[in-house]
Tab-separated table of C-alpha atoms in Angstrom:
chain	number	residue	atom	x	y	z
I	50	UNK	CA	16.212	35.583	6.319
I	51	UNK	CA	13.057	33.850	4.791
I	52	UNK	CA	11.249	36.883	4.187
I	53	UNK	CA	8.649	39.160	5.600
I	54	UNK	CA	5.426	38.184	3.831
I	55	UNK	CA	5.487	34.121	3.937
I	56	UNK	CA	2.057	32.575	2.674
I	57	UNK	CA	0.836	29.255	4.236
I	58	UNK	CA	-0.482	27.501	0.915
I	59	UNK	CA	-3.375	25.041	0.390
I	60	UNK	CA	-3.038	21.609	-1.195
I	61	UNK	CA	-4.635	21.622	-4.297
I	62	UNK	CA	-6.488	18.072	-4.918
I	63	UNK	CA	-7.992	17.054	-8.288
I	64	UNK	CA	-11.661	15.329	-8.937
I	65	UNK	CA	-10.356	11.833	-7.599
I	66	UNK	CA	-8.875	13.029	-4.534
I	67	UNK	CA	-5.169	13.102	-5.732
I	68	UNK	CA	-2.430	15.956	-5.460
I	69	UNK	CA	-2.491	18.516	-8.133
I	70	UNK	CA	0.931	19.268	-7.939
I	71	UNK	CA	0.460	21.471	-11.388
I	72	UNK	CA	-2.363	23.412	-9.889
I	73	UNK	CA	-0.279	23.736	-6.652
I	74	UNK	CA	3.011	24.903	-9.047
I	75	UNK	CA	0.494	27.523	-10.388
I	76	UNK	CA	-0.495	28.583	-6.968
I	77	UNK	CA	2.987	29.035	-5.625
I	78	UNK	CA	3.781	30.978	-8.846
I	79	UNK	CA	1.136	33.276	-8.223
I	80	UNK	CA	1.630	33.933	-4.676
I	81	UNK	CA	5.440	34.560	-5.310
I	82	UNK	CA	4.057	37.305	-8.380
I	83	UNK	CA	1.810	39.159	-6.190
I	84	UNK	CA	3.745	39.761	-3.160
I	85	UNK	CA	5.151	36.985	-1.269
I	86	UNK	CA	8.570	36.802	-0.152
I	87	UNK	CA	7.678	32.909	0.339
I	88	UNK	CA	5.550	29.994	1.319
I	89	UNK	CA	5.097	27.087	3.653
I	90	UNK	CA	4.169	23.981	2.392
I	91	UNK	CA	2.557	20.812	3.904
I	92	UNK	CA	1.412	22.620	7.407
I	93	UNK	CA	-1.646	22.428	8.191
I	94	UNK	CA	-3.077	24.841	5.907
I	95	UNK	CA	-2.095	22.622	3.684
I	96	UNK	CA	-3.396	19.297	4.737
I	97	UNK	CA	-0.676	17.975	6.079
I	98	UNK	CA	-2.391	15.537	8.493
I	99	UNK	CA	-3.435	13.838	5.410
I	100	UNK	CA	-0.290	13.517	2.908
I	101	UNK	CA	2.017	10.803	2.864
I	102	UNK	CA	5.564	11.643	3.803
I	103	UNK	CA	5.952	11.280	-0.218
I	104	UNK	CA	3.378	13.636	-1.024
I	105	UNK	CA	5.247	16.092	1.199
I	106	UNK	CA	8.201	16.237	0.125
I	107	UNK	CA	6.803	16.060	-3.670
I	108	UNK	CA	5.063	19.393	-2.526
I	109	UNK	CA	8.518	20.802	-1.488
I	110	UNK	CA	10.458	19.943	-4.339
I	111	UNK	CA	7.276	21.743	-6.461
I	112	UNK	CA	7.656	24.586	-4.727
I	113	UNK	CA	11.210	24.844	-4.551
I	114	UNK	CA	11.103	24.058	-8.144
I	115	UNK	CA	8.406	26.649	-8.976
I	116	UNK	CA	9.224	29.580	-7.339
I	117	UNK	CA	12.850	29.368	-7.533
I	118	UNK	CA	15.746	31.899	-6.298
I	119	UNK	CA	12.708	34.453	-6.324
I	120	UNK	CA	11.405	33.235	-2.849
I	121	UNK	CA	11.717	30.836	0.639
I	122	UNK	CA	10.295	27.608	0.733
I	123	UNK	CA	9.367	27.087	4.069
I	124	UNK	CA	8.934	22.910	4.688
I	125	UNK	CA	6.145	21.995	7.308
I	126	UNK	CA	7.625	19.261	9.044
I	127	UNK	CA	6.582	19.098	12.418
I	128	UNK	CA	4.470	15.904	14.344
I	129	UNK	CA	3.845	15.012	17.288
I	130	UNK	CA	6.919	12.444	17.356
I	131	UNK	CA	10.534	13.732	17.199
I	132	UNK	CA	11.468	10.651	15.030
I	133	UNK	CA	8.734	11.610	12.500
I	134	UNK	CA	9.897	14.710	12.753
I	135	UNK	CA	13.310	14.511	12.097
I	136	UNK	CA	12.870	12.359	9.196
I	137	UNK	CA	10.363	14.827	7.478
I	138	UNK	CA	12.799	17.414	8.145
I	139	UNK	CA	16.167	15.837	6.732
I	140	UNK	CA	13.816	14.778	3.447
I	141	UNK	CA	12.622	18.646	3.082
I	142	UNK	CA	16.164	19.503	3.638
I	143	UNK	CA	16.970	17.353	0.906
I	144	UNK	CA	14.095	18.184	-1.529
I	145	UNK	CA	15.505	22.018	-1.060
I	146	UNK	CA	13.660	23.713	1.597
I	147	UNK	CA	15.440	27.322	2.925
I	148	UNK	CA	13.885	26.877	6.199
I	149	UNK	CA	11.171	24.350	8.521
I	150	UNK	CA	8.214	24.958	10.293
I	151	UNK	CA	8.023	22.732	13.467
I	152	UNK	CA	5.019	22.819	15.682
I	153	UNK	CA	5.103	21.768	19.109
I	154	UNK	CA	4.545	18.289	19.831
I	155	UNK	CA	1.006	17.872	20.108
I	156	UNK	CA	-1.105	15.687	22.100
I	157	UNK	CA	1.657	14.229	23.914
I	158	UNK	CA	1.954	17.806	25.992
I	159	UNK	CA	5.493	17.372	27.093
I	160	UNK	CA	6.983	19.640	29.506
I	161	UNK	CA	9.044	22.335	28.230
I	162	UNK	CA	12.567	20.400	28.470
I	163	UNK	CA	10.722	17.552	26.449
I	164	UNK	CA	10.061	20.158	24.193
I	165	UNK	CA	13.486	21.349	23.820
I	166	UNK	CA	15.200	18.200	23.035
I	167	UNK	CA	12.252	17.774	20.460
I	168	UNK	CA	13.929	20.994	18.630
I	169	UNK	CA	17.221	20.051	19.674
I	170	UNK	CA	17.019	16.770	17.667
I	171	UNK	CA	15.454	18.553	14.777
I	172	UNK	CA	18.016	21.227	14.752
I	173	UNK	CA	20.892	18.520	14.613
I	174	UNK	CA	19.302	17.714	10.786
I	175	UNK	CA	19.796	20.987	8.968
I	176	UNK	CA	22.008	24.456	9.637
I	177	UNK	CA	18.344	26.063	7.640
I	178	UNK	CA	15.624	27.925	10.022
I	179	UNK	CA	13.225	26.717	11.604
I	180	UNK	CA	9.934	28.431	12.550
I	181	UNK	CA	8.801	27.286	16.008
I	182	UNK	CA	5.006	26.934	15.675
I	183	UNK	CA	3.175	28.277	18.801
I	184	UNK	CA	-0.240	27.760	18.394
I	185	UNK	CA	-1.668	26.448	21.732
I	186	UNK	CA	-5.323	26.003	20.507
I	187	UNK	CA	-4.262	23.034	18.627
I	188	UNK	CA	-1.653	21.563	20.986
I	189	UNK	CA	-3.188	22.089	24.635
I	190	UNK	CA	0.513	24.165	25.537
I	191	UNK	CA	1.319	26.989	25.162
I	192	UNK	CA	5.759	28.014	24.628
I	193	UNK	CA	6.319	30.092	27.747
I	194	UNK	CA	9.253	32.852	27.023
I	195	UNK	CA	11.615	30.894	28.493
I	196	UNK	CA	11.248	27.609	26.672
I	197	UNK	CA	11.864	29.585	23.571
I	198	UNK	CA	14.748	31.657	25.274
I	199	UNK	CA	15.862	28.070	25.310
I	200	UNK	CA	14.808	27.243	21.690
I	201	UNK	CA	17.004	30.169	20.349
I	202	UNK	CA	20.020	29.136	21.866
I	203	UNK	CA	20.388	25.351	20.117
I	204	UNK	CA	23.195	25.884	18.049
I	205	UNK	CA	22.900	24.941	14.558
I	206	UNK	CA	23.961	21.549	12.718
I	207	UNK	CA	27.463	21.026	11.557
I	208	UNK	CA	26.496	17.849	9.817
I	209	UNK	CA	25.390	20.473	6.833
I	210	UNK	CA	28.118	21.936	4.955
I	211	UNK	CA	26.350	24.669	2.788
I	212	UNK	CA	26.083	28.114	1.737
I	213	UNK	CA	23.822	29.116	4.593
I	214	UNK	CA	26.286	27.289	7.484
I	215	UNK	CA	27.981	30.236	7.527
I	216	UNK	CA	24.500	32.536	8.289
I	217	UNK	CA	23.726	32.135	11.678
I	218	UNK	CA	21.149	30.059	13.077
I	219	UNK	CA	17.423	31.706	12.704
I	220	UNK	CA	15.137	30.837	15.035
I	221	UNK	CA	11.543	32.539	15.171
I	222	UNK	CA	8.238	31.543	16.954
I	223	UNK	CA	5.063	32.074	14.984
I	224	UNK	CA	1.579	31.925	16.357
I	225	UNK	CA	-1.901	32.977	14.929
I	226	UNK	CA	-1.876	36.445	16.035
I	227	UNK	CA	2.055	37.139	16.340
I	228	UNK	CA	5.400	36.738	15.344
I	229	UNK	CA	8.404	37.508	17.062
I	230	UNK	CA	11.939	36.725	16.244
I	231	UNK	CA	13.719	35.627	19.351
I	232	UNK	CA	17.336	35.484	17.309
């Protein structure tokens, strides 16, 4: 649904430290012309840490923007609080996004039905994808098959009414060395 080749893009930053968000239009332009299906934007690749909510969703709309109906835009919008989360996630929503990228919550290492209303909360913002982002290095947990077996079965929003309500809900876990679609 979002593609097969998705590219985690950097966040361009001019001599004073602020966004480039022409240099980061170009970028997206040129990774959608050479071969990707889409991007992600404002994960940690691309410095998300350090942009402002603002700056974020500015990135997304870019994107969106920039690459058009020719790709995904994939939204990073996953922190360590579901609030935060949620709210990053109805903005990229908003700004246009085709799907999220949600890491666990980290440093908080909930256990795994803490993690599941995390999703569950973030799934009740948008009927679009989310990517589940596994990567335990970073977060000190690690999803165990049956917390995502868990994660695929949170039905999708009905506060959305769009074109891709009536697709079904895509759920996916990505890591640094594998993805697997779990629905």
């Amino acid at each position: 649904m979002l593609g097969e080749v998705l590219t985690a893009m950097v966040t361009p930053f001019d001599a004073s430290g602020a966004l480039d968000y022409e240099r980061f239009r170009e970028l997206a332009t040129h990774l959608v012309e050479n071969g990707s299906d889409g991007v992600v934007v404002a994960a940690t690749t691309g410095e998300s840490p350090t942009l402002s909510d603002d700056e974020r969703i500015e990135l997304v709309a870019t994107a969106v923007d920039a690459v058009g109906d020719r790709a995904t835009v994939v939204a990073g919008t996953g922190t360590y609080s579901t609030a935060h989360s949620v709210h990053l996630t109805e903005l990229a929503h908003e700004a246009g996004a085709h799907g999220f990228l949600v890491v666990t919550p980290y440093y908080n290492k909930p256990p795994p039905r803490g993690i599941v209303e995390h999703f569950k909360a973030i799934a009740a913002t948008s009927d679009r994808p989310i990517v589940v982002y596994n990567i335990p290095a970073r977060v000190v947990l690690n999803l165990e098959t049956e917390t995502i077996a868990q994660l695929a079965e949170i039905p999708r929003s009905s506060r959305r009414t769009t074109t891709s309500a009536r697709r079904r809900r895509s759920w996916s876990s990505a890591s640094s060395c594998t993805r697997a679609t779990t629905r």
